Coordinates of C-alpha atoms in Angstrom, one line a residue:
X11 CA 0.0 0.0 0.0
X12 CA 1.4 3.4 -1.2
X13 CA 1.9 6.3 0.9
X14 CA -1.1 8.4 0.0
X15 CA -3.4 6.2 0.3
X16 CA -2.1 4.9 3.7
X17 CA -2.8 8.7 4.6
X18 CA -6.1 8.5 3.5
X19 CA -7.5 5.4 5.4
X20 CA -6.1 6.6 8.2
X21 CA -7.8 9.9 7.9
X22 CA -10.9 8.0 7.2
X23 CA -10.0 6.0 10.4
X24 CA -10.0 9.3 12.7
X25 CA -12.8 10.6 10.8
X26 CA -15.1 7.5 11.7
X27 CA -13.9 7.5 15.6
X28 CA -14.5 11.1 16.1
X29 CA -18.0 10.9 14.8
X30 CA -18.9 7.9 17.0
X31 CA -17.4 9.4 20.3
X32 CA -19.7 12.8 19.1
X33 CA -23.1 10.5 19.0
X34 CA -22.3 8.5 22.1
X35 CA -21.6 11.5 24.5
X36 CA -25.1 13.0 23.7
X37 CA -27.2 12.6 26.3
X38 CA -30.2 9.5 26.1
X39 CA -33.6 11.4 25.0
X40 CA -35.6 12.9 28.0
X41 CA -38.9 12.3 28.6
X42 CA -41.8 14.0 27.3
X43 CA -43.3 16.5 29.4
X44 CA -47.0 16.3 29.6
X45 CA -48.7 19.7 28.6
X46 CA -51.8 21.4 28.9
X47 CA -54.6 21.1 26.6
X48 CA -53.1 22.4 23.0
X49 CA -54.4 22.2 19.8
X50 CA -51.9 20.0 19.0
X51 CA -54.1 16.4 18.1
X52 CA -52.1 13.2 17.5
X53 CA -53.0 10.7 15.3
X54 CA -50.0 8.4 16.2
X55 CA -49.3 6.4 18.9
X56 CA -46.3 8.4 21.0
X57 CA -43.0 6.9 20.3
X58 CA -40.6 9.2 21.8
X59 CA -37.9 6.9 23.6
X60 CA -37.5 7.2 27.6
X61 CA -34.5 6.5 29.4
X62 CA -36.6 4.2 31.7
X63 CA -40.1 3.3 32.0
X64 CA -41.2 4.5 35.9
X65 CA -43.9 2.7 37.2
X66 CA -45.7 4.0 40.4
X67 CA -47.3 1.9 43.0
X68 CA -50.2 3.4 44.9
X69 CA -52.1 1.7 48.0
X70 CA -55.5 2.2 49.0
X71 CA -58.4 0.6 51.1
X72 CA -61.0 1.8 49.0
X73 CA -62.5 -0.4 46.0
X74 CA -64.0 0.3 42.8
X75 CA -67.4 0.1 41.9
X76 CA -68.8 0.2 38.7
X77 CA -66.0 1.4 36.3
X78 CA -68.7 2.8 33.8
X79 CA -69.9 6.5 34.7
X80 CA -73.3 6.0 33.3
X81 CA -73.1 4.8 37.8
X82 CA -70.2 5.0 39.4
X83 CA -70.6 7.6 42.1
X84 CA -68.4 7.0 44.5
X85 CA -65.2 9.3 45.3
X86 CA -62.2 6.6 44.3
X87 CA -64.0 4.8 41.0
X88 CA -64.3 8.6 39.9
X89 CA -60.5 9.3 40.6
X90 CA -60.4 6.3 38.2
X91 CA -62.4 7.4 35.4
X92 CA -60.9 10.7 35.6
X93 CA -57.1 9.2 34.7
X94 CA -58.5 6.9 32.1
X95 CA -60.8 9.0 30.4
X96 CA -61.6 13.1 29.4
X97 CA -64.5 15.0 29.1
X98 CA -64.7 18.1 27.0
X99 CA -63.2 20.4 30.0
X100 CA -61.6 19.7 33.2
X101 CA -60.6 21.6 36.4
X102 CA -56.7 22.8 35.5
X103 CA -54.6 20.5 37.9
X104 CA -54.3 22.3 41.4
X105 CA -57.2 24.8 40.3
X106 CA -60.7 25.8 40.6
X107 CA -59.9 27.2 37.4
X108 CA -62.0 25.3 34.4
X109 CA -59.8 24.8 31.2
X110 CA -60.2 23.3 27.7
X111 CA -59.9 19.4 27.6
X112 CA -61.7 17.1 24.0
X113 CA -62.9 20.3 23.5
X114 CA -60.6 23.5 22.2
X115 CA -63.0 26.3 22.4
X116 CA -67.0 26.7 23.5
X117 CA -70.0 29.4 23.4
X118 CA -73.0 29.9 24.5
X119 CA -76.5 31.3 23.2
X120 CA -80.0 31.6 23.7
X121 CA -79.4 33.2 26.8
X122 CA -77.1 30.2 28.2
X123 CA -79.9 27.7 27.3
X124 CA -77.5 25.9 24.0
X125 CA -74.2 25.7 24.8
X126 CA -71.9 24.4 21.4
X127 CA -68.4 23.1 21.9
X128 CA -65.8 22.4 19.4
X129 CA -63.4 19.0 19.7
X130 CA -59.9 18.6 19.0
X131 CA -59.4 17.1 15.1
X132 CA -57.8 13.9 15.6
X133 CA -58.6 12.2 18.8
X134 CA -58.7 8.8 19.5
X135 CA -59.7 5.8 22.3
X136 CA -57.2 4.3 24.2
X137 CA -56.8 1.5 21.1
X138 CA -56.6 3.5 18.5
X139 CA -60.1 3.8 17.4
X140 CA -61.1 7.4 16.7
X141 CA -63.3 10.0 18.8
X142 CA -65.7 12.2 17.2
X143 CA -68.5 14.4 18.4
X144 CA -70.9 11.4 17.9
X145 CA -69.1 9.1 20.3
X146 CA -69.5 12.3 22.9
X147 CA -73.6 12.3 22.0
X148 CA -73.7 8.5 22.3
X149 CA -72.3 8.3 25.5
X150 CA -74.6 10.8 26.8
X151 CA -77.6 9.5 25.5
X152 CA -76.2 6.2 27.2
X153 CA -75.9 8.2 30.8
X154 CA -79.9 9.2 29.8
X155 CA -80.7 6.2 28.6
X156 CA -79.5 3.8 31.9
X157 CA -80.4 6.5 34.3
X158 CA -77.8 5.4 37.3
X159 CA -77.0 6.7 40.2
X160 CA -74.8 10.1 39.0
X161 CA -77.7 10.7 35.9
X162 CA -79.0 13.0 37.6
X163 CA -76.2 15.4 36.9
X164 CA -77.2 14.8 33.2
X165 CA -80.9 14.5 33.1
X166 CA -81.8 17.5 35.7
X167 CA -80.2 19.7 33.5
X168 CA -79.6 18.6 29.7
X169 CA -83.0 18.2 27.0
X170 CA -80.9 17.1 24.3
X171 CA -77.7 16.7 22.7
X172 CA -76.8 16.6 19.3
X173 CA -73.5 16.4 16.8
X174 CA -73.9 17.8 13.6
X175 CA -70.7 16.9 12.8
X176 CA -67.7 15.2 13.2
X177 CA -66.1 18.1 15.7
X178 CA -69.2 19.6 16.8
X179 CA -71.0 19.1 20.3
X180 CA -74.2 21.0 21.2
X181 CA -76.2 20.9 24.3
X182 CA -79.4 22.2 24.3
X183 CA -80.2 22.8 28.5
X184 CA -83.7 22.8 29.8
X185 CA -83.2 26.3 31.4
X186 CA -79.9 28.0 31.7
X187 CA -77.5 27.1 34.3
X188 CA -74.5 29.0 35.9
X189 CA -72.5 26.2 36.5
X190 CA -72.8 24.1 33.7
X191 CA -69.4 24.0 32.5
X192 CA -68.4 22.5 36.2
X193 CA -71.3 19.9 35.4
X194 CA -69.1 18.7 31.9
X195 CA -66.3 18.3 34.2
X196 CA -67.9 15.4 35.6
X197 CA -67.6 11.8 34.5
X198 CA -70.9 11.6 33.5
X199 CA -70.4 13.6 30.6
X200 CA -67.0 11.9 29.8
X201 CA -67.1 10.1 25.9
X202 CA -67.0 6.2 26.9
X203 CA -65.8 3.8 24.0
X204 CA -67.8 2.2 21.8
X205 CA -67.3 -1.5 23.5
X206 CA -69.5 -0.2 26.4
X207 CA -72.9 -2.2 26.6
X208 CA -75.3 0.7 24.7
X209 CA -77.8 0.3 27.6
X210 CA -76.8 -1.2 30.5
X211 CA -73.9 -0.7 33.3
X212 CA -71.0 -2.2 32.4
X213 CA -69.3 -2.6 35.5
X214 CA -66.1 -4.4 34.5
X215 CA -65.5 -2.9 31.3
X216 CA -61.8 -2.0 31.1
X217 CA -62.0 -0.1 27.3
X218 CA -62.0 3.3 29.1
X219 CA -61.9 6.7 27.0
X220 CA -59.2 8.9 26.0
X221 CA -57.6 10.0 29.0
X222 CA -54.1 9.8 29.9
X223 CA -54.1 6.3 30.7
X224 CA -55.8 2.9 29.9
X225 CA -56.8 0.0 31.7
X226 CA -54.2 -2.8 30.9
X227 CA -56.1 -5.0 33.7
X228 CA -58.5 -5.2 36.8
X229 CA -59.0 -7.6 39.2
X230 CA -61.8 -6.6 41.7
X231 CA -60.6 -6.2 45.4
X232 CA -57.0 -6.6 44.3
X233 CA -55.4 -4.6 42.0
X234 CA -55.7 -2.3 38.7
X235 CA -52.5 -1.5 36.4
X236 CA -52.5 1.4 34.4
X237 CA -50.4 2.5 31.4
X238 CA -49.8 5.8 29.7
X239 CA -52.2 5.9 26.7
X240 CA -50.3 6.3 23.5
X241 CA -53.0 8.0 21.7
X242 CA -53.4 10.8 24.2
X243 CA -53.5 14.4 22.8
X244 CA -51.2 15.7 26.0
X245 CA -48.4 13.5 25.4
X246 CA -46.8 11.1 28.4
X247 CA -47.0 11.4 31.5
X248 CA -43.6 11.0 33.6
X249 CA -45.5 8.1 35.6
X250 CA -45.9 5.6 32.3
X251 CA -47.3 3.1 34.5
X252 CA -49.9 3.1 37.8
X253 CA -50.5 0.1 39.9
X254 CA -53.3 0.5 42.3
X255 CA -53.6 -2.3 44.9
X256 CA -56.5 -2.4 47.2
X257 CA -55.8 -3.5 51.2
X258 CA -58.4 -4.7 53.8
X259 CA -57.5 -1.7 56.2
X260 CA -55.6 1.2 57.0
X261 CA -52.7 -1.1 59.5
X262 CA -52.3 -3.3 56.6
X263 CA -51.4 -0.1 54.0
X264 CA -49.6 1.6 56.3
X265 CA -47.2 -2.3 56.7
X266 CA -47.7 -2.0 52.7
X267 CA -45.6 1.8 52.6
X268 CA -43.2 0.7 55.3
X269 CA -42.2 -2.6 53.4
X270 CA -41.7 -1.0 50.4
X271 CA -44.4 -2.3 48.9
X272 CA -45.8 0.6 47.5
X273 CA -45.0 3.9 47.1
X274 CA -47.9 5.6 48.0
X275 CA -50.6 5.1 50.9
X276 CA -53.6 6.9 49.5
X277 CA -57.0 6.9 51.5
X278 CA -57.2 6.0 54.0
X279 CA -55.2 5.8 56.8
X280 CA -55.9 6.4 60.2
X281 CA -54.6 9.5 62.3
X282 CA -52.0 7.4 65.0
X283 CA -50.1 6.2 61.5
X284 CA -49.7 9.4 60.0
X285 CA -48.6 10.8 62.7
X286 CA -46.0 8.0 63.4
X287 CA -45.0 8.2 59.5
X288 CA -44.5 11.9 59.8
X289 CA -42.4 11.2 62.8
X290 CA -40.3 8.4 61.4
X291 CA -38.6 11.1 59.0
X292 CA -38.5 8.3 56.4
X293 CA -41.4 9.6 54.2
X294 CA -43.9 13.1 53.4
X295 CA -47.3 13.0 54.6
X296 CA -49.3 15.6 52.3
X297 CA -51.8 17.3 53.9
X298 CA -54.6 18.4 51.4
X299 CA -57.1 20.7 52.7
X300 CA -60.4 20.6 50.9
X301 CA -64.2 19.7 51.5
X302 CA -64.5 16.6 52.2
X303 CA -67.3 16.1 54.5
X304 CA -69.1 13.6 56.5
X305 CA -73.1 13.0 57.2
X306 CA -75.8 10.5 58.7
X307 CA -78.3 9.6 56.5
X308 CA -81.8 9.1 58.3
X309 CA -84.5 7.1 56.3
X310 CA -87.8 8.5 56.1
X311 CA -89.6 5.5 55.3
X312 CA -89.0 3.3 58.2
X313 CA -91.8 4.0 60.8
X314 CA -89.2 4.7 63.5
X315 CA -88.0 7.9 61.9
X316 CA -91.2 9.3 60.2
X317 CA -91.9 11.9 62.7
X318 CA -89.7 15.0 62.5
X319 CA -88.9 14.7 66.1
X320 CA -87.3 11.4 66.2
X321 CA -85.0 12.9 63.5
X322 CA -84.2 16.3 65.3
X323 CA -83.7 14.7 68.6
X324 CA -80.8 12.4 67.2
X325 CA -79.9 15.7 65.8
X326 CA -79.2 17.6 68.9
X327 CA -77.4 14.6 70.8
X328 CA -74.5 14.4 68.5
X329 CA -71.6 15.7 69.9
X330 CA -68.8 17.1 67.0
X331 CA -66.1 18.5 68.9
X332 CA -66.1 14.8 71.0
X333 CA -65.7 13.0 67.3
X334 CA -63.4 15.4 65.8
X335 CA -60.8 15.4 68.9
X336 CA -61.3 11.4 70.2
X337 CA -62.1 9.7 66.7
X338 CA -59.7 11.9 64.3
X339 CA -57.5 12.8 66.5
X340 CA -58.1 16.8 65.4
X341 CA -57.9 16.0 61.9
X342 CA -61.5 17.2 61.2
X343 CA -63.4 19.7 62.2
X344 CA -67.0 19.7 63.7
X345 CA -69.6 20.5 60.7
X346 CA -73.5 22.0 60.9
X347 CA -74.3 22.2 57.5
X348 CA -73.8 20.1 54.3
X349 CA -72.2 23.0 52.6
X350 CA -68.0 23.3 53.7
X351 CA -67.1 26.0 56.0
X352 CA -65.3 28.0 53.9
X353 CA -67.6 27.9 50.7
X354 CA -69.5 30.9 50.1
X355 CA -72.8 30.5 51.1
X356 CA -72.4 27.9 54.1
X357 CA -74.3 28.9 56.5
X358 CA -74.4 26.6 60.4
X359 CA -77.9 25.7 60.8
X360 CA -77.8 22.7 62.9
X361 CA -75.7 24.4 65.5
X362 CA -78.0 27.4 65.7
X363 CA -81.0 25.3 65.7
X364 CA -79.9 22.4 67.9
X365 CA -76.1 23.6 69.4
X366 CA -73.8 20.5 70.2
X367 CA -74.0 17.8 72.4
X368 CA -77.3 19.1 73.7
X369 CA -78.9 15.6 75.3
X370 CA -81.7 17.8 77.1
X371 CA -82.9 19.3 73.9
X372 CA -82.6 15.6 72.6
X373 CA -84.9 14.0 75.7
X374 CA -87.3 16.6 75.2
X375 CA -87.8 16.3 71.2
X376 CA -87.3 12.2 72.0
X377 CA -90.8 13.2 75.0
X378 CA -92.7 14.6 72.4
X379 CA -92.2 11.8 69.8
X380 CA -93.5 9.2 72.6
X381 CA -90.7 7.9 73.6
X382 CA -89.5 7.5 77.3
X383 CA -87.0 5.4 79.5
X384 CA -89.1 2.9 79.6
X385 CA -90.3 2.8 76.0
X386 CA -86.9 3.6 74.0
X387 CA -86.8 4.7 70.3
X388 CA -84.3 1.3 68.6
X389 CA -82.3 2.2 66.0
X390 CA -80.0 0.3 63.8
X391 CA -76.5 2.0 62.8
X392 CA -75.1 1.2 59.8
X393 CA -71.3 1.5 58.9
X394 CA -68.6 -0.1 56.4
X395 CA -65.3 -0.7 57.9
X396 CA -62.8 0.0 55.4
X397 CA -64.1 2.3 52.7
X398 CA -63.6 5.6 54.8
X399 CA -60.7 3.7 56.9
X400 CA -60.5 1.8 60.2
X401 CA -61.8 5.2 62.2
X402 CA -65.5 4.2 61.3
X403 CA -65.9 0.9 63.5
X404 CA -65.1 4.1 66.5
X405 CA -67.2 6.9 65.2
X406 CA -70.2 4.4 65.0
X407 CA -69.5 3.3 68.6
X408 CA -68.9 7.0 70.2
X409 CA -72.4 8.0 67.9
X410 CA -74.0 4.8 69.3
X411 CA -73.2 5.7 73.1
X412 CA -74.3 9.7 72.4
X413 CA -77.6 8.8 71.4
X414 CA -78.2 6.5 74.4
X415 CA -76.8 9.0 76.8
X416 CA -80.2 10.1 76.2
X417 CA -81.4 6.7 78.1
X418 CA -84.6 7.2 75.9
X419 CA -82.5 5.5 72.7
X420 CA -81.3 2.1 71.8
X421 CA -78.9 1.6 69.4
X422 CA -77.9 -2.1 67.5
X423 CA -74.7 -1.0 65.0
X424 CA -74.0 -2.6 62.1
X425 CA -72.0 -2.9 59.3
X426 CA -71.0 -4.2 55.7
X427 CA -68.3 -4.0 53.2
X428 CA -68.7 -1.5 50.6
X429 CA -70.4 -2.8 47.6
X430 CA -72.8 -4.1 50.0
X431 CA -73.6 -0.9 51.7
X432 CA -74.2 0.9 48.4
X433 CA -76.7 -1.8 47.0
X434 CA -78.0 -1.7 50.8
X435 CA -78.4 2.3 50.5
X436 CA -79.7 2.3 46.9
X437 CA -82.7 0.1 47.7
X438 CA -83.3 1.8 50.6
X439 CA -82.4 -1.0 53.2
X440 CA -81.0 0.8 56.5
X441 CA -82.6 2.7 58.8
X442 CA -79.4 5.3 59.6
X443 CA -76.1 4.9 57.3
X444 CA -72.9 7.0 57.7
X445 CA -71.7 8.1 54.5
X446 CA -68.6 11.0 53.2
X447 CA -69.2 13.1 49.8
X448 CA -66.1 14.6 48.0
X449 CA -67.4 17.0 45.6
X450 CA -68.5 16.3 41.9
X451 CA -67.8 20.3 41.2
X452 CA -67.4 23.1 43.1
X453 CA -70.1 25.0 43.8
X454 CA -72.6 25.1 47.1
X455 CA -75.2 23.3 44.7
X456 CA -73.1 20.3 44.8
X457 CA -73.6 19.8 48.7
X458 CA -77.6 20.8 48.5
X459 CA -78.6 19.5 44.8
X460 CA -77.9 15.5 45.3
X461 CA -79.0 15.1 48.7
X462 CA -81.8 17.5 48.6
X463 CA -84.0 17.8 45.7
X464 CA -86.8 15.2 44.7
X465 CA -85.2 12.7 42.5
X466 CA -81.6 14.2 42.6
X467 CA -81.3 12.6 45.3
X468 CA -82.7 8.8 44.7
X469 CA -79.1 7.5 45.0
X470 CA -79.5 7.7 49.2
X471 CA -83.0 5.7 49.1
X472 CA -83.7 8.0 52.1
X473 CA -87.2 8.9 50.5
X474 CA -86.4 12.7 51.4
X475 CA -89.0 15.0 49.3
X476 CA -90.1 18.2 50.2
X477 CA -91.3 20.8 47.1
X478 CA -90.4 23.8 48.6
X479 CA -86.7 22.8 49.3
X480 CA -86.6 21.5 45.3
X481 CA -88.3 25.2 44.4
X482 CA -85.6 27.3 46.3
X483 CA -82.9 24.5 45.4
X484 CA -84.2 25.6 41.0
X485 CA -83.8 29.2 42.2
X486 CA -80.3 29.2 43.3
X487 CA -79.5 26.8 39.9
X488 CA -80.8 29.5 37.7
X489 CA -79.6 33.0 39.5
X490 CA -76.7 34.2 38.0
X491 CA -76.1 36.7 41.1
X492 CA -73.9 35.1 43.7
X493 CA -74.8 37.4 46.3
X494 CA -78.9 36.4 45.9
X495 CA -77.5 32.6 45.2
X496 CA -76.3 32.5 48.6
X497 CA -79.2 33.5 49.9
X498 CA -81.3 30.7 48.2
X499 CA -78.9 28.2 49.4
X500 CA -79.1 29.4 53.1
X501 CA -83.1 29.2 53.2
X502 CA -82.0 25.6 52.0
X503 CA -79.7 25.2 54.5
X504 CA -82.7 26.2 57.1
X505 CA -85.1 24.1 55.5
X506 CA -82.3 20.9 55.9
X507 CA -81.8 22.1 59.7
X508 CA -85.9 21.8 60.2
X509 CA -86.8 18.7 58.4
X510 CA -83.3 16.7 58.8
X511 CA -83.0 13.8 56.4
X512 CA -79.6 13.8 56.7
X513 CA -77.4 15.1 60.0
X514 CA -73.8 16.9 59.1
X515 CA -71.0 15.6 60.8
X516 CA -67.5 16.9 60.4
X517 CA -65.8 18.4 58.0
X518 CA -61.8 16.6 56.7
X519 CA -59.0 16.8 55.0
X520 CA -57.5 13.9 53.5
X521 CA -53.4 12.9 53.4
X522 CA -51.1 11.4 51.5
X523 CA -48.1 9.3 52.4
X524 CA -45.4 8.8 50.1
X525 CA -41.5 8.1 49.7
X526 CA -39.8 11.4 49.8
X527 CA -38.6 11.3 46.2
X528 CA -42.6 11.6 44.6
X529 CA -44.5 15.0 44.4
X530 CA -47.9 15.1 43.8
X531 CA -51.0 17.8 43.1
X532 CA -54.4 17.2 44.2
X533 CA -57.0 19.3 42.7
X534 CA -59.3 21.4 45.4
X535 CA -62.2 18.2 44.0
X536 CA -59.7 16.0 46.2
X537 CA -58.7 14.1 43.2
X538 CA -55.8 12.9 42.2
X539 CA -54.7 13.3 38.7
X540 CA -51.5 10.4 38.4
X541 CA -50.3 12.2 35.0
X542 CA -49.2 15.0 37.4
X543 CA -47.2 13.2 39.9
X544 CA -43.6 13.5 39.4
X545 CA -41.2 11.1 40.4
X546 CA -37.0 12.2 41.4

C-alpha cells in the first residue's frame, strides 16, 4: 500500500472514531413532558424513547365500583375514570380554574340555554379507534338512557344533545344554568368507547376513554394496572405506568408503605399512622385541605323515623367536637351544614338550631315523639369498615353511646363492606347509614342539589321530598347573582336544619403518604390526577 493512500485510510479512520465518540456522549432522550390542553391532536401512537419506564405503586383501602360512569358515584371509582378517560373540559390540575380538555373552544347562546363546543381534530380511544363528536352524543344518551346513580347530573339539567358533525357538540339545557361548564367536568359527561354495553352498566368494562391512561387490567378487590395511553393528545405522563392495589384496612397499608411495597398510601389511613409516618422522618405525609365532608343519612320511610322529632332529637345529641378530637385525633373539624365551612354561602344551621351535644334538647324532642325510659326509640346504625378507613368501627361506637346518653335511645350497629352498603343504601335498606361526599364540582349546589332535591337525590334511598326545598334548590341553579344565590342556598340550609333527612358531621382533609422522592398535586375536588405526579 502506497503512501497516500495509507494517509487516506487513516484519515478516514480518525474521521469514523470522532463521529462515533460525538453520537455517544449526547445525552439519552428525555422524557416528554406532559402539557396542557393544545391544539396539537395526535393521530400516532407516541414513540418518543424514555431513558426508563417509571412505574408507580399506589395503595389504597378503597374499592371500585362500577368502572362505567353512566353509575359509578363514589369518590375513588371517579378518581379512576378521571385518569383513564376526558371529558370536553376539566378543572386545570391544582385549580378551581375550568380549562379546555376534548374540547378546544366553547359558546354559548339563547341566553345560556344551548351551549356548542368544538373538539380537537384527531382524537382517538385508548386503542386507536377514533373519537368524534358522535361518540360524545352517544355516550350521553347512554348516561340518559340507563339513568344510574350520577344521571341526575345529566338529566336535571340537559334536553338534548346533538352532533352535527364530526367536531361539533351542542347541548341544548332545559333552562340555563350558571354552573354548567363545572357539570361537563364530571364523569358523567365523559365520551366512553364504543365497547361499552349501549344500555346497561358495564361494570367491569376495562376499554376506558381517552384520557391519559388505559386500563391494561382489573381484578376486583385486588389490584388495577394502568399504562400511559399512546394515543393521548397531551403527550406522556412522567408516571408511564400506575398500579393501584386495594388492602383490607388502614394497618395493613400503612405495613404495605413501610415494606416497600408501594410507594404511596392513599386513603385511608388512620390519624396514630400518619402521625408516626411523619415522625419516622422516612417519608412526606401531604396534607390536602379541601371539602371533604361527613353525614348520617336518616331514612324517612322506616316508621321509627317518620316523625320529625325522632329525627331532630338524634340531631341535637351528636356531639362534633367529642368525634373530631377522640375519633380523628383533630384532623376534622365539627360541621353544621352540608355546605364546607369555607364555601360561600355555608351557613351553620344545625348548630343554631340544635347547638352541640345538647342531650336535654334531645330527651325533650325524643318526650314529644312518645318515647321515654321505659319505652326507648331502637335504631339500627349502619357502617362499612374500610371504605372511609378503620376510624369508622369508633365513630359508629362514640355515635351509638351519644344517642343512648339520652337513656330514651337504643342503638344495634352494624356494618357491611362496601359494595354491600351501596346496594344496601340504593334500595333503601338501612334505617341510619354513615356516608362521606367529595365533591362532583365546586359549587354550594353540589352539597344541597344531590341530597336534597326530589329525584336528585334517589341514589341515598332515604325517600327525602319536600317541594319547597326542590323550588328554592331551582332558584339558586338559575340565579346568575352570587350574592342572591347564597341566599337561596341558606333558606335551604334552614329548611335541611328543620326537616333533617340527613345530620352533618365533620368536615376533613384527607393525606397522603409517600416516599420522599414523589411530588404530587391534588386538585381542590380531592382528586388525584397520576399524569401530574412526578417522580425524582
Amino acid at each position: 500500500m502506497n503512501r497516500t493512500v495509507l494517509i487516506g485510510v487513516l484519515v478516514v479512520v480518525i474521521l469514523a472514531v470522532l463521529v462515533a465518540i460525538l453520537f455517544t456522549s449526547q445525552p439519552p432522550p428525555q422524557t416528554p413532558t406532559p402539557t396542557p390542553p393544545a391544539t396539537s391532536s395526535p393521530t400516532t401512537p407516541q414513540t418518543t424513547a424514555t431513558p426508563a419506564e417509571i412505574t408507580l405503586t399506589i395503595g389504597v383501602t378503597d374499592k371500585v365500583t362500577d368502572l362505567d360512569p353512566a353509575n359509578a358515584y363514589d369518590f375513588f371509582t371517579w378518581e379512576v375514570l378521571y385518569n383513564t378517560m376526558a371529558g370536553l373540559v376539566r378543572y386545570k390540575p391544582g385549580t378551581t380554574e375550568i380549562e379546555p380538555d376534548l374540547a378546544v373552544s366553547w359558546t354559548t347562546s339563547e341566553g345560556g340555554r344551548v351551549w356548542t363546543f368544538k373538539l380537537r381534530s384527531g382524537l382517538k380511544f385508548c386503542d386507536g379507534t377514533p373519537l368524534t363528536a358522535q361518540d360524545v352524543k352517544r355516550s350521553i344518551e347512554r348516561v340518559m338512557k340507563i339513568n344510574g346513580d350520577p344521571a341526575w347530573l345529566v338529566t336535571d339539567f340537559v334536553e338534548k344533545v346533538e352532533a352535527p358533525d364530526d367536531t361539533t357538540v351542542v347541548f341544548y339545557l332545559k333552562k340555563p344554568v350558571s354552573y354548567f361548564l363545572a357539570l361537563v367536568a364530571t364523569p358523567p359527561y365523559f365520551p366512553v368507547h364504543p365497547k361499552y354495553a349501549p344500555d346497561k352498566v358495564d361494570s367491569d368494562q376495562t376499554a376506558g376513554g381517552a384520557g391519559p391512561y388505559c386500563i391494561k387490567s382489573f381484578v376486583r378487590d385486588q389490584q388495577i394496572v394502568l399504562e400511559a395511553n399512546p394515543y393521548y393528545y397531551g403527550g406522556k405522563p412522567q408516571v408511564s405506568k400506575v398500579v393501584i392495589r386495594f388492602y383490607k384496612d388502614a394497618t395493613t397499608l400503612r405495613l404495605a408503605l413501610e415494606r416497600g411495597e408501594i410507594d404511596m398510601a392513599w386513603r385511608t389511613l388512620n390519624p396514630p399512622d400518619l402521625e408516626a409516618l411523619k415522625a419516622s422522618g422516612k417519608y412526606k405525609v401531604v396534607e390536602v385541605p379541601g371539602s371533604f365532608i361527613r353525614y348520617i343519612v336518616l331514612n324517612l320511610n322506616m316508621p321509627e323515623l317518620k316523625d320529625v322529632n325522632v329525627r331532630r332529637a338524634l340531631a341535637a345529641a351528636v356531639c362534633r367536637k367529642d368525634i373530631a378530637t377522640v375519633v380523628f385525633h383533630g384532623t376534622v373539624t365539627p360541621l353544621f351544614t352540608l355546605v364546607p365551612d369555607g364555601m360561600w354561602s355555608s351557613y351553620p344551621s344545625f348548630k343554631e338550631k340544635y347547638g352541640d351535644c345538647n342531650t336535654d334538647l334531645a330527651k325533650q324532642l325524643l318526650q314529644q315523639a312518645g318515647f321515654s325510659p321505659s319505652k326507648k326509640l331502637n335504631i339500627e346504625l349502619w357502617y362499612t369498615p374500610t371504605h372511609y378507613g378503620d376510624t369508622e368501627k369508633d365513630l359508629a361506637a362514640m355515635l351509638k353511646d351519644q344517642w343512648e346518653a339520652t337513656g330514651m335511645i337504643s342503638v344495634s350497629v352494624k356494618s357491611a363492606e362496601w359494595a354491600t352498603y351501596v346496594q344496601q343504601l340504593r334500595s333503601g335498606a338501612m334505617m341510619v347509614s354513615l356516608l362521606g361526599w367529595y365533591p362532583d364540582y365546586l359549587d354550594p349546589d353540589d352539597y344541597t342539589t344531590p341530597f336534597l332535591r326530589s329525584g336528585s337525590n334517589k341514589w341515598l334511598g332515604n325517600g327525602y321530598s319536600n317541594p319547597k326545598m326542590d323550588d328554592i334548590l331551582d332558584k339558586a341553579a338559575l340565579e346568575l347573582d352570587q350574592t342572591k344565590r347564597a341566599q337561596l342556598y341558606k333558606e335551604a340550609q334552614l329548611l335541611l336544619a328543620d326537616d333533617v333527612p340527613i345530620i352533618p358531621l365533620i368536615q376533613g382533609k384527607l393525606y397522603i403518604a409517600t416516599k420522599p422522592n414523589i411530588q404530587v398535586i391534588v386538585d381542590p375536588t380531592m382528586i388525584l390526577r397520576y399524569w401530574t405526579i412526578r417522580v425524582s
